[in-house]
Amino acid sequence: SSQLTQDPAVSVALGQTVRITCQGDSLRNYYACWYQQKPGQAPVLVIYGENNRPSGIPDRFSGSRSGNTASLTITGAQAEDDADYYCNSRDTSGDYLVFGGGTKLTVL
Amino acid sequence: EVRVVESGGGLIQPGGSLRLSCEASGLIFRSLWVHWVRQAPGKGLMWVSRTNSDGSDTTFTDSVKGRFTTSRDNTKNTVYLQLNDLKAEDTAVYYCTIGWKYYFEYWGQGALVTVSS
C-alpha cells in the first residue's frame, strides 16, 4: 500500500478554488511533487520542491506543505484542469520514491 | 524541444524477458537521472527504478528487485530496462521519465508490457 494518501475524487465549480491533499509521514521531512494526468496521456509535472512550477505551467497552480500534509491548490479552476492528480515524494526511508493513489478532479 | 521515446513493449508469457529502451533528445542527457514509472491498466502510478547520470547508481522498488536491471549508453542518449522473470502483475504501461534524483520532469508516452499466457 502507498505511504502517501490522497482522496480518490474531488470536484470544483468552474472558476472556483480547489485544494487537493496528500498525507504521509515522510512529508514532514520532504517536499512533494505533483503530476497531472489526462486520459491516454503521460503525466505532466505541475509542482516541484517548495512551490515551483516548470515552464509552461499556469500560475493558478501552487503547492504548500504543513506537517504531514502536502497540498496542491488550483485558484480559478479551468475546464482543462479536469484530470487525475498524483503526489510523489520520498518514502519514510528517504531513499525510495512513492506516489499517492491519485485524485480524480472533476471541474463542474 | 525535449523528446523522450520508449520502445520494446509487447506481449510476453509469464517467466519471460523483455528489454525496454528509452531514447531522449533536446536535453543534456548525460547529466540527468532516468526513472521508470509504471501504470497498470486503470490503476495509479508506481515508481519502479532510477539510474544516475553514468549508470553507476541504480535503485529499484522492492517488488522488482532481482528481476529488473537497468543500463545506459550516454553516447546514444539511451537507457535500457531489462525485465526478467515477468509476472502477470508486471502488466502495465512503462514510462521513462527524466530529471533529478528525487523528481522528474520529462516523460515519454509509455510502452505497454502485457504479461499473459
JSON list of C-alpha atoms in Angstrom, two decimals:
[
{"chain": "A", "resi": 1, "resn": "SER", "atom": "CA", "xyz": [0.00, 0.00, 0.00]},
{"chain": "A", "resi": 2, "resn": "SER", "atom": "CA", "xyz": [1.12, 3.56, -0.71]},
{"chain": "A", "resi": 3, "resn": "GLN", "atom": "CA", "xyz": [2.74, 5.57, 2.06]},
{"chain": "A", "resi": 4, "resn": "LEU", "atom": "CA", "xyz": [1.05, 8.66, 0.60]},
{"chain": "A", "resi": 5, "resn": "THR", "atom": "CA", "xyz": [-2.73, 9.01, 0.89]},
{"chain": "A", "resi": 6, "resn": "GLN", "atom": "CA", "xyz": [-4.95, 11.06, -1.41]},
{"chain": "A", "resi": 7, "resn": "ASP", "atom": "CA", "xyz": [-8.71, 11.49, -1.60]},
{"chain": "A", "resi": 8, "resn": "PRO", "atom": "CA", "xyz": [-9.94, 9.42, -4.57]},
{"chain": "A", "resi": 9, "resn": "ALA", "atom": "CA", "xyz": [-12.15, 12.16, -6.02]},
{"chain": "A", "resi": 10, "resn": "VAL", "atom": "CA", "xyz": [-12.70, 15.89, -5.67]},
{"chain": "A", "resi": 11, "resn": "SER", "atom": "CA", "xyz": [-14.93, 18.27, -7.61]},
{"chain": "A", "resi": 12, "resn": "VAL", "atom": "CA", "xyz": [-14.87, 22.03, -8.13]},
{"chain": "A", "resi": 13, "resn": "ALA", "atom": "CA", "xyz": [-17.09, 24.52, -9.91]},
{"chain": "A", "resi": 14, "resn": "LEU", "atom": "CA", "xyz": [-15.57, 26.26, -12.90]},
{"chain": "A", "resi": 15, "resn": "GLY", "atom": "CA", "xyz": [-13.59, 29.30, -11.77]},
{"chain": "A", "resi": 16, "resn": "GLN", "atom": "CA", "xyz": [-13.51, 28.32, -8.11]},
{"chain": "A", "resi": 17, "resn": "THR", "atom": "CA", "xyz": [-10.56, 27.29, -5.97]},
{"chain": "A", "resi": 18, "resn": "VAL", "atom": "CA", "xyz": [-9.80, 23.70, -5.07]},
{"chain": "A", "resi": 19, "resn": "ARG", "atom": "CA", "xyz": [-7.22, 22.08, -2.81]},
{"chain": "A", "resi": 20, "resn": "ILE", "atom": "CA", "xyz": [-6.02, 18.53, -3.38]},
{"chain": "A", "resi": 21, "resn": "THR", "atom": "CA", "xyz": [-4.22, 16.97, -0.42]},
{"chain": "A", "resi": 22, "resn": "CYS", "atom": "CA", "xyz": [-1.62, 14.27, 0.11]},
{"chain": "A", "resi": 23, "resn": "GLN", "atom": "CA", "xyz": [-0.85, 12.83, 3.54]},
{"chain": "A", "resi": 24, "resn": "GLY", "atom": "CA", "xyz": [2.12, 10.82, 4.71]},
{"chain": "A", "resi": 25, "resn": "ASP", "atom": "CA", "xyz": [4.73, 10.71, 7.47]},
{"chain": "A", "resi": 26, "resn": "SER", "atom": "CA", "xyz": [7.58, 11.32, 5.02]},
{"chain": "A", "resi": 27, "resn": "LEU", "atom": "CA", "xyz": [6.08, 14.68, 4.10]},
{"chain": "A", "resi": 28, "resn": "ARG", "atom": "CA", "xyz": [7.23, 16.03, 7.45]},
{"chain": "A", "resi": 29, "resn": "ASN", "atom": "CA", "xyz": [10.77, 15.86, 6.02]},
{"chain": "A", "resi": 30, "resn": "TYR", "atom": "CA", "xyz": [10.43, 16.01, 2.23]},
{"chain": "A", "resi": 31, "resn": "TYR", "atom": "CA", "xyz": [8.51, 18.10, -0.27]},
{"chain": "A", "resi": 32, "resn": "ALA", "atom": "CA", "xyz": [6.00, 16.55, -2.62]},
{"chain": "A", "resi": 33, "resn": "CYS", "atom": "CA", "xyz": [5.84, 16.88, -6.36]},
{"chain": "A", "resi": 34, "resn": "TRP", "atom": "CA", "xyz": [2.54, 16.95, -8.18]},
{"chain": "A", "resi": 35, "resn": "TYR", "atom": "CA", "xyz": [1.70, 15.43, -11.55]},
{"chain": "A", "resi": 36, "resn": "GLN", "atom": "CA", "xyz": [-1.36, 15.95, -13.72]},
{"chain": "A", "resi": 37, "resn": "GLN", "atom": "CA", "xyz": [-2.51, 13.12, -15.97]},
{"chain": "A", "resi": 38, "resn": "LYS", "atom": "CA", "xyz": [-5.27, 13.24, -18.55]},
{"chain": "A", "resi": 39, "resn": "PRO", "atom": "CA", "xyz": [-6.79, 10.07, -20.08]},
{"chain": "A", "resi": 40, "resn": "GLY", "atom": "CA", "xyz": [-4.48, 8.35, -22.52]},
{"chain": "A", "resi": 41, "resn": "GLN", "atom": "CA", "xyz": [-1.64, 10.77, -21.85]},
{"chain": "A", "resi": 42, "resn": "ALA", "atom": "CA", "xyz": [1.62, 10.73, -19.93]},
{"chain": "A", "resi": 43, "resn": "PRO", "atom": "CA", "xyz": [1.75, 12.61, -16.62]},
{"chain": "A", "resi": 44, "resn": "VAL", "atom": "CA", "xyz": [2.90, 16.23, -16.56]},
{"chain": "A", "resi": 45, "resn": "LEU", "atom": "CA", "xyz": [4.87, 17.77, -13.69]},
{"chain": "A", "resi": 46, "resn": "VAL", "atom": "CA", "xyz": [2.98, 20.79, -12.33]},
{"chain": "A", "resi": 47, "resn": "ILE", "atom": "CA", "xyz": [4.67, 21.50, -8.97]},
{"chain": "A", "resi": 48, "resn": "TYR", "atom": "CA", "xyz": [8.04, 20.52, -7.50]},
{"chain": "A", "resi": 49, "resn": "GLY", "atom": "CA", "xyz": [10.04, 21.48, -4.44]},
{"chain": "A", "resi": 50, "resn": "GLU", "atom": "CA", "xyz": [8.68, 24.04, -2.00]},
{"chain": "A", "resi": 51, "resn": "ASN", "atom": "CA", "xyz": [6.39, 25.64, -4.59]},
{"chain": "A", "resi": 52, "resn": "ASN", "atom": "CA", "xyz": [7.98, 25.68, -8.04]},
{"chain": "A", "resi": 53, "resn": "ARG", "atom": "CA", "xyz": [6.28, 25.45, -11.42]},
{"chain": "A", "resi": 54, "resn": "PRO", "atom": "CA", "xyz": [8.02, 24.12, -14.53]},
{"chain": "A", "resi": 55, "resn": "SER", "atom": "CA", "xyz": [7.99, 26.33, -17.58]},
{"chain": "A", "resi": 56, "resn": "GLY", "atom": "CA", "xyz": [4.56, 26.45, -19.19]},
{"chain": "A", "resi": 57, "resn": "ILE", "atom": "CA", "xyz": [2.53, 25.58, -16.10]},
{"chain": "A", "resi": 58, "resn": "PRO", "atom": "CA", "xyz": [-0.05, 28.31, -15.33]},
{"chain": "A", "resi": 59, "resn": "ASP", "atom": "CA", "xyz": [0.38, 30.27, -12.11]},
{"chain": "A", "resi": 60, "resn": "ARG", "atom": "CA", "xyz": [-3.06, 29.17, -10.91]},
{"chain": "A", "resi": 61, "resn": "PHE", "atom": "CA", "xyz": [-1.26, 26.01, -9.72]},
{"chain": "A", "resi": 62, "resn": "SER", "atom": "CA", "xyz": [0.53, 26.28, -6.38]},
{"chain": "A", "resi": 63, "resn": "GLY", "atom": "CA", "xyz": [1.90, 23.93, -3.75]},
{"chain": "A", "resi": 64, "resn": "SER", "atom": "CA", "xyz": [2.29, 24.02, 0.01]},
{"chain": "A", "resi": 65, "resn": "ARG", "atom": "CA", "xyz": [3.11, 21.78, 2.96]},
{"chain": "A", "resi": 66, "resn": "SER", "atom": "CA", "xyz": [2.04, 21.71, 6.60]},
{"chain": "A", "resi": 67, "resn": "GLY", "atom": "CA", "xyz": [3.03, 18.93, 8.98]},
{"chain": "A", "resi": 68, "resn": "ASN", "atom": "CA", "xyz": [2.44, 15.60, 7.25]},
{"chain": "A", "resi": 69, "resn": "THR", "atom": "CA", "xyz": [0.23, 17.07, 4.53]},
{"chain": "A", "resi": 70, "resn": "ALA", "atom": "CA", "xyz": [1.15, 18.46, 1.12]},
{"chain": "A", "resi": 71, "resn": "SER", "atom": "CA", "xyz": [-1.41, 20.38, -0.89]},
{"chain": "A", "resi": 72, "resn": "LEU", "atom": "CA", "xyz": [-1.91, 21.34, -4.49]},
{"chain": "A", "resi": 73, "resn": "THR", "atom": "CA", "xyz": [-4.15, 24.37, -4.92]},
{"chain": "A", "resi": 74, "resn": "ILE", "atom": "CA", "xyz": [-5.75, 25.43, -8.18]},
{"chain": "A", "resi": 75, "resn": "THR", "atom": "CA", "xyz": [-7.00, 29.00, -7.95]},
{"chain": "A", "resi": 76, "resn": "GLY", "atom": "CA", "xyz": [-9.69, 29.60, -10.54]},
{"chain": "A", "resi": 77, "resn": "ALA", "atom": "CA", "xyz": [-10.07, 26.08, -11.92]},
{"chain": "A", "resi": 78, "resn": "GLN", "atom": "CA", "xyz": [-10.48, 25.78, -15.68]},
{"chain": "A", "resi": 79, "resn": "ALA", "atom": "CA", "xyz": [-12.19, 23.07, -17.71]},
{"chain": "A", "resi": 80, "resn": "GLU", "atom": "CA", "xyz": [-8.79, 21.85, -18.91]},
{"chain": "A", "resi": 81, "resn": "ASP", "atom": "CA", "xyz": [-7.76, 21.13, -15.30]},
{"chain": "A", "resi": 82, "resn": "ASP", "atom": "CA", "xyz": [-10.18, 18.18, -15.25]},
{"chain": "A", "resi": 83, "resn": "ALA", "atom": "CA", "xyz": [-7.69, 15.32, -14.76]},
{"chain": "A", "resi": 84, "resn": "ASP", "atom": "CA", "xyz": [-6.08, 12.91, -12.32]},
{"chain": "A", "resi": 85, "resn": "TYR", "atom": "CA", "xyz": [-3.53, 14.37, -9.94]},
{"chain": "A", "resi": 86, "resn": "TYR", "atom": "CA", "xyz": [-0.77, 12.38, -8.23]},
{"chain": "A", "resi": 87, "resn": "CYS", "atom": "CA", "xyz": [1.54, 13.42, -5.44]},
{"chain": "A", "resi": 88, "resn": "ASN", "atom": "CA", "xyz": [5.02, 11.94, -5.27]},
{"chain": "A", "resi": 89, "resn": "SER", "atom": "CA", "xyz": [7.76, 12.10, -2.66]},
{"chain": "A", "resi": 90, "resn": "ARG", "atom": "CA", "xyz": [10.35, 10.05, -0.87]},
{"chain": "A", "resi": 91, "resn": "ASP", "atom": "CA", "xyz": [9.20, 7.28, 1.41]},
{"chain": "A", "resi": 92, "resn": "THR", "atom": "CA", "xyz": [9.96, 7.18, 5.14]},
{"chain": "A", "resi": 93, "resn": "SER", "atom": "CA", "xyz": [13.36, 5.61, 4.48]},
{"chain": "A", "resi": 94, "resn": "GLY", "atom": "CA", "xyz": [14.27, 8.67, 2.46]},
{"chain": "A", "resi": 95, "resn": "ASP", "atom": "CA", "xyz": [15.68, 6.69, -0.44]},
{"chain": "A", "resi": 96, "resn": "TYR", "atom": "CA", "xyz": [12.77, 5.27, -2.40]},
{"chain": "A", "resi": 97, "resn": "LEU", "atom": "CA", "xyz": [10.07, 7.24, -4.17]},
{"chain": "A", "resi": 98, "resn": "VAL", "atom": "CA", "xyz": [6.36, 6.67, -3.77]},
{"chain": "A", "resi": 99, "resn": "PHE", "atom": "CA", "xyz": [3.22, 8.01, -5.38]},
{"chain": "A", "resi": 100, "resn": "GLY", "atom": "CA", "xyz": [-0.11, 8.71, -3.77]},
{"chain": "A", "resi": 101, "resn": "GLY", "atom": "CA", "xyz": [-3.08, 6.79, -5.08]},
{"chain": "A", "resi": 102, "resn": "GLY", "atom": "CA", "xyz": [-4.25, 9.73, -7.17]},
{"chain": "A", "resi": 103, "resn": "THR", "atom": "CA", "xyz": [-7.17, 12.17, -7.02]},
{"chain": "A", "resi": 104, "resn": "LYS", "atom": "CA", "xyz": [-9.65, 12.49, -9.85]},
{"chain": "A", "resi": 105, "resn": "LEU", "atom": "CA", "xyz": [-10.55, 16.15, -10.16]},
{"chain": "A", "resi": 106, "resn": "THR", "atom": "CA", "xyz": [-13.85, 16.96, -11.85]},
{"chain": "A", "resi": 107, "resn": "VAL", "atom": "CA", "xyz": [-14.44, 20.56, -12.95]},
{"chain": "A", "resi": 108, "resn": "LEU", "atom": "CA", "xyz": [-18.19, 21.16, -12.99]},
{"chain": "B", "resi": 1, "resn": "GLU", "atom": "CA", "xyz": [12.26, 20.64, -27.80]},
{"chain": "B", "resi": 2, "resn": "VAL", "atom": "CA", "xyz": [12.67, 17.75, -25.37]},
{"chain": "B", "resi": 3, "resn": "ARG", "atom": "CA", "xyz": [11.64, 14.36, -26.70]},
{"chain": "B", "resi": 4, "resn": "VAL", "atom": "CA", "xyz": [11.54, 11.06, -24.78]},
{"chain": "B", "resi": 5, "resn": "VAL", "atom": "CA", "xyz": [10.61, 7.88, -26.62]},
{"chain": "B", "resi": 6, "resn": "GLU", "atom": "CA", "xyz": [10.17, 4.40, -25.17]},
{"chain": "B", "resi": 7, "resn": "SER", "atom": "CA", "xyz": [10.21, 1.25, -27.28]},
{"chain": "B", "resi": 8, "resn": "GLY", "atom": "CA", "xyz": [10.31, -2.51, -26.86]},
{"chain": "B", "resi": 9, "resn": "GLY", "atom": "CA", "xyz": [6.96, -3.21, -25.24]},
{"chain": "B", "resi": 10, "resn": "GLY", "atom": "CA", "xyz": [4.79, -6.14, -26.20]},
{"chain": "B", "resi": 11, "resn": "LEU", "atom": "CA", "xyz": [3.06, -9.36, -25.18]},
{"chain": "B", "resi": 12, "resn": "ILE", "atom": "CA", "xyz": [5.22, -11.79, -23.24]},
{"chain": "B", "resi": 13, "resn": "GLN", "atom": "CA", "xyz": [4.48, -15.04, -21.42]},
{"chain": "B", "resi": 14, "resn": "PRO", "atom": "CA", "xyz": [4.90, -15.35, -17.64]},
{"chain": "B", "resi": 15, "resn": "GLY", "atom": "CA", "xyz": [8.52, -16.06, -16.80]},
{"chain": "B", "resi": 16, "resn": "GLY", "atom": "CA", "xyz": [9.72, -14.39, -19.97]},
{"chain": "B", "resi": 17, "resn": "SER", "atom": "CA", "xyz": [12.03, -11.43, -20.52]},
{"chain": "B", "resi": 18, "resn": "LEU", "atom": "CA", "xyz": [11.77, -8.13, -22.35]},
{"chain": "B", "resi": 19, "resn": "ARG", "atom": "CA", "xyz": [14.01, -5.11, -22.82]},
{"chain": "B", "resi": 20, "resn": "LEU", "atom": "CA", "xyz": [12.61, -1.60, -22.96]},
{"chain": "B", "resi": 21, "resn": "SER", "atom": "CA", "xyz": [14.57, 1.28, -24.43]},
{"chain": "B", "resi": 22, "resn": "CYS", "atom": "CA", "xyz": [14.27, 4.97, -23.65]},
{"chain": "B", "resi": 23, "resn": "GLU", "atom": "CA", "xyz": [15.87, 7.45, -26.01]},
{"chain": "B", "resi": 24, "resn": "ALA", "atom": "CA", "xyz": [15.93, 11.16, -25.27]},
{"chain": "B", "resi": 25, "resn": "SER", "atom": "CA", "xyz": [16.82, 14.29, -27.21]},
{"chain": "B", "resi": 26, "resn": "GLY", "atom": "CA", "xyz": [16.76, 18.01, -26.63]},
{"chain": "B", "resi": 27, "resn": "LEU", "atom": "CA", "xyz": [18.33, 17.87, -23.18]},
{"chain": "B", "resi": 28, "resn": "ILE", "atom": "CA", "xyz": [21.73, 17.25, -21.55]},
{"chain": "B", "resi": 29, "resn": "PHE", "atom": "CA", "xyz": [21.02, 13.55, -21.10]},
{"chain": "B", "resi": 30, "resn": "ARG", "atom": "CA", "xyz": [24.42, 12.63, -19.67]},
{"chain": "B", "resi": 31, "resn": "SER", "atom": "CA", "xyz": [23.83, 14.92, -16.67]},
{"chain": "B", "resi": 32, "resn": "LEU", "atom": "CA", "xyz": [20.40, 13.68, -15.69]},
{"chain": "B", "resi": 33, "resn": "TRP", "atom": "CA", "xyz": [18.84, 10.80, -13.78]},
{"chain": "B", "resi": 34, "resn": "VAL", "atom": "CA", "xyz": [16.44, 8.45, -15.55]},
{"chain": "B", "resi": 35, "resn": "HIS", "atom": "CA", "xyz": [13.49, 6.88, -13.76]},
{"chain": "B", "resi": 36, "resn": "TRP", "atom": "CA", "xyz": [10.97, 4.25, -14.79]},
{"chain": "B", "resi": 37, "resn": "VAL", "atom": "CA", "xyz": [7.37, 4.58, -13.60]},
{"chain": "B", "resi": 38, "resn": "ARG", "atom": "CA", "xyz": [4.65, 2.09, -14.46]},
{"chain": "B", "resi": 39, "resn": "GLN", "atom": "CA", "xyz": [0.87, 2.20, -14.51]},
{"chain": "B", "resi": 40, "resn": "ALA", "atom": "CA", "xyz": [-1.23, -0.96, -14.51]},
{"chain": "B", "resi": 41, "resn": "PRO", "atom": "CA", "xyz": [-4.46, -0.76, -16.54]},
{"chain": "B", "resi": 42, "resn": "GLY", "atom": "CA", "xyz": [-6.93, 1.52, -14.78]},
{"chain": "B", "resi": 43, "resn": "LYS", "atom": "CA", "xyz": [-4.61, 2.00, -11.81]},
{"chain": "B", "resi": 44, "resn": "GLY", "atom": "CA", "xyz": [-2.32, 4.66, -10.40]},
{"chain": "B", "resi": 45, "resn": "LEU", "atom": "CA", "xyz": [1.34, 5.43, -10.91]},
{"chain": "B", "resi": 46, "resn": "MET", "atom": "CA", "xyz": [4.06, 3.32, -9.34]},
{"chain": "B", "resi": 47, "resn": "TRP", "atom": "CA", "xyz": [7.74, 4.26, -9.21]},
{"chain": "B", "resi": 48, "resn": "VAL", "atom": "CA", "xyz": [9.94, 1.39, -10.40]},
{"chain": "B", "resi": 49, "resn": "SER", "atom": "CA", "xyz": [13.57, 2.49, -10.57]},
{"chain": "B", "resi": 50, "resn": "ARG", "atom": "CA", "xyz": [16.11, 5.24, -11.07]},
{"chain": "B", "resi": 51, "resn": "THR", "atom": "CA", "xyz": [19.60, 5.39, -12.59]},
{"chain": "B", "resi": 52, "resn": "ASN", "atom": "CA", "xyz": [22.13, 8.15, -12.10]},
{"chain": "B", "resi": 53, "resn": "SER", "atom": "CA", "xyz": [23.91, 10.07, -14.82]},
{"chain": "B", "resi": 54, "resn": "ASP", "atom": "CA", "xyz": [26.60, 7.48, -15.55]},
{"chain": "B", "resi": 55, "resn": "GLY", "atom": "CA", "xyz": [24.65, 4.35, -14.64]},
{"chain": "B", "resi": 56, "resn": "SER", "atom": "CA", "xyz": [26.75, 3.55, -11.56]},
{"chain": "B", "resi": 57, "resn": "ASP", "atom": "CA", "xyz": [23.93, 4.11, -9.04]},
{"chain": "B", "resi": 58, "resn": "THR", "atom": "CA", "xyz": [20.63, 2.31, -9.54]},
{"chain": "B", "resi": 59, "resn": "THR", "atom": "CA", "xyz": [17.73, 1.76, -7.15]},
{"chain": "B", "resi": 60, "resn": "PHE", "atom": "CA", "xyz": [14.68, -0.46, -7.63]},
{"chain": "B", "resi": 61, "resn": "THR", "atom": "CA", "xyz": [11.42, -0.77, -5.80]},
{"chain": "B", "resi": 62, "resn": "ASP", "atom": "CA", "xyz": [11.19, -3.97, -3.76]},
{"chain": "B", "resi": 63, "resn": "SER", "atom": "CA", "xyz": [8.66, -5.75, -5.99]},
{"chain": "B", "resi": 64, "resn": "VAL", "atom": "CA", "xyz": [11.03, -5.83, -8.97]},
{"chain": "B", "resi": 65, "resn": "LYS", "atom": "CA", "xyz": [14.37, -6.08, -7.18]},
{"chain": "B", "resi": 66, "resn": "GLY", "atom": "CA", "xyz": [16.37, -9.04, -8.51]},
{"chain": "B", "resi": 67, "resn": "ARG", "atom": "CA", "xyz": [14.24, -9.29, -11.66]},
{"chain": "B", "resi": 68, "resn": "PHE", "atom": "CA", "xyz": [14.73, -5.91, -13.36]},
{"chain": "B", "resi": 69, "resn": "THR", "atom": "CA", "xyz": [18.03, -4.25, -14.25]},
{"chain": "B", "resi": 70, "resn": "THR", "atom": "CA", "xyz": [18.98, -1.03, -16.00]},
{"chain": "B", "resi": 71, "resn": "SER", "atom": "CA", "xyz": [21.85, 0.15, -18.09]},
{"chain": "B", "resi": 72, "resn": "ARG", "atom": "CA", "xyz": [22.54, 3.33, -20.02]},
{"chain": "B", "resi": 73, "resn": "ASP", "atom": "CA", "xyz": [24.55, 4.39, -23.04]},
{"chain": "B", "resi": 74, "resn": "ASN", "atom": "CA", "xyz": [25.14, 8.13, -22.91]},
{"chain": "B", "resi": 75, "resn": "THR", "atom": "CA", "xyz": [26.67, 8.06, -26.41]},
{"chain": "B", "resi": 76, "resn": "LYS", "atom": "CA", "xyz": [23.21, 7.10, -27.67]},
{"chain": "B", "resi": 77, "resn": "ASN", "atom": "CA", "xyz": [21.20, 9.12, -25.12]},
{"chain": "B", "resi": 78, "resn": "THR", "atom": "CA", "xyz": [19.52, 5.84, -24.24]},
{"chain": "B", "resi": 79, "resn": "VAL", "atom": "CA", "xyz": [18.61, 3.93, -21.09]},
{"chain": "B", "resi": 80, "resn": "TYR", "atom": "CA", "xyz": [17.53, 0.30, -21.09]},
{"chain": "B", "resi": 81, "resn": "LEU", "atom": "CA", "xyz": [15.24, -1.50, -18.66]},
{"chain": "B", "resi": 82, "resn": "GLN", "atom": "CA", "xyz": [15.67, -5.27, -18.70]},
{"chain": "B", "resi": 83, "resn": "LEU", "atom": "CA", "xyz": [12.62, -7.09, -17.36]},
{"chain": "B", "resi": 84, "resn": "ASN", "atom": "CA", "xyz": [13.20, -10.72, -16.39]},
{"chain": "B", "resi": 85, "resn": "ASP", "atom": "CA", "xyz": [11.01, -13.42, -14.83]},
{"chain": "B", "resi": 86, "resn": "LEU", "atom": "CA", "xyz": [7.93, -11.42, -15.71]},
{"chain": "B", "resi": 87, "resn": "LYS", "atom": "CA", "xyz": [4.71, -11.93, -13.79]},
{"chain": "B", "resi": 88, "resn": "ALA", "atom": "CA", "xyz": [1.11, -11.07, -14.62]},
{"chain": "B", "resi": 89, "resn": "GLU", "atom": "CA", "xyz": [1.24, -8.22, -12.09]},
{"chain": "B", "resi": 90, "resn": "ASP", "atom": "CA", "xyz": [4.02, -6.59, -14.12]},
{"chain": "B", "resi": 91, "resn": "THR", "atom": "CA", "xyz": [1.47, -5.84, -16.85]},
{"chain": "B", "resi": 92, "resn": "ALA", "atom": "CA", "xyz": [1.49, -2.05, -17.22]},
{"chain": "B", "resi": 93, "resn": "VAL", "atom": "CA", "xyz": [2.42, 0.93, -19.29]},
{"chain": "B", "resi": 94, "resn": "TYR", "atom": "CA", "xyz": [6.07, 1.65, -18.50]},
{"chain": "B", "resi": 95, "resn": "TYR", "atom": "CA", "xyz": [7.02, 5.31, -18.64]},
{"chain": "B", "resi": 96, "resn": "CYS", "atom": "CA", "xyz": [10.57, 6.55, -18.91]},
{"chain": "B", "resi": 97, "resn": "THR", "atom": "CA", "xyz": [10.93, 9.88, -17.15]},
{"chain": "B", "resi": 98, "resn": "ILE", "atom": "CA", "xyz": [14.00, 12.07, -16.87]},
{"chain": "B", "resi": 99, "resn": "GLY", "atom": "CA", "xyz": [15.07, 14.58, -14.29]},
{"chain": "B", "resi": 100, "resn": "TRP", "atom": "CA", "xyz": [16.90, 14.52, -10.98]},
{"chain": "B", "resi": 101, "resn": "LYS", "atom": "CA", "xyz": [17.39, 12.05, -8.17]},
{"chain": "B", "resi": 102, "resn": "TYR", "atom": "CA", "xyz": [14.11, 12.61, -6.39]},
{"chain": "B", "resi": 103, "resn": "TYR", "atom": "CA", "xyz": [11.83, 14.11, -9.04]},
{"chain": "B", "resi": 104, "resn": "PHE", "atom": "CA", "xyz": [11.43, 14.06, -12.78]},
{"chain": "B", "resi": 105, "resn": "GLU", "atom": "CA", "xyz": [10.09, 16.42, -15.42]},
{"chain": "B", "resi": 106, "resn": "TYR", "atom": "CA", "xyz": [10.33, 14.92, -18.89]},
{"chain": "B", "resi": 107, "resn": "TRP", "atom": "CA", "xyz": [8.13, 11.94, -19.73]},
{"chain": "B", "resi": 108, "resn": "GLY", "atom": "CA", "xyz": [7.78, 9.64, -22.70]},
{"chain": "B", "resi": 109, "resn": "GLN", "atom": "CA", "xyz": [4.43, 8.37, -23.95]},
{"chain": "B", "resi": 110, "resn": "GLY", "atom": "CA", "xyz": [4.98, 4.94, -22.43]},
{"chain": "B", "resi": 111, "resn": "ALA", "atom": "CA", "xyz": [5.45, 1.37, -23.59]},
{"chain": "B", "resi": 112, "resn": "LEU", "atom": "CA", "xyz": [2.81, -1.26, -22.89]},
{"chain": "B", "resi": 113, "resn": "VAL", "atom": "CA", "xyz": [4.02, -4.55, -21.44]},
{"chain": "B", "resi": 114, "resn": "THR", "atom": "CA", "xyz": [1.43, -7.32, -21.26]},
{"chain": "B", "resi": 115, "resn": "VAL", "atom": "CA", "xyz": [2.32, -10.50, -19.40]},
{"chain": "B", "resi": 116, "resn": "SER", "atom": "CA", "xyz": [-0.09, -13.25, -20.30]},
{"chain": "B", "resi": 117, "resn": "SER", "atom": "CA", "xyz": [-0.15, -16.83, -21.49]}
]
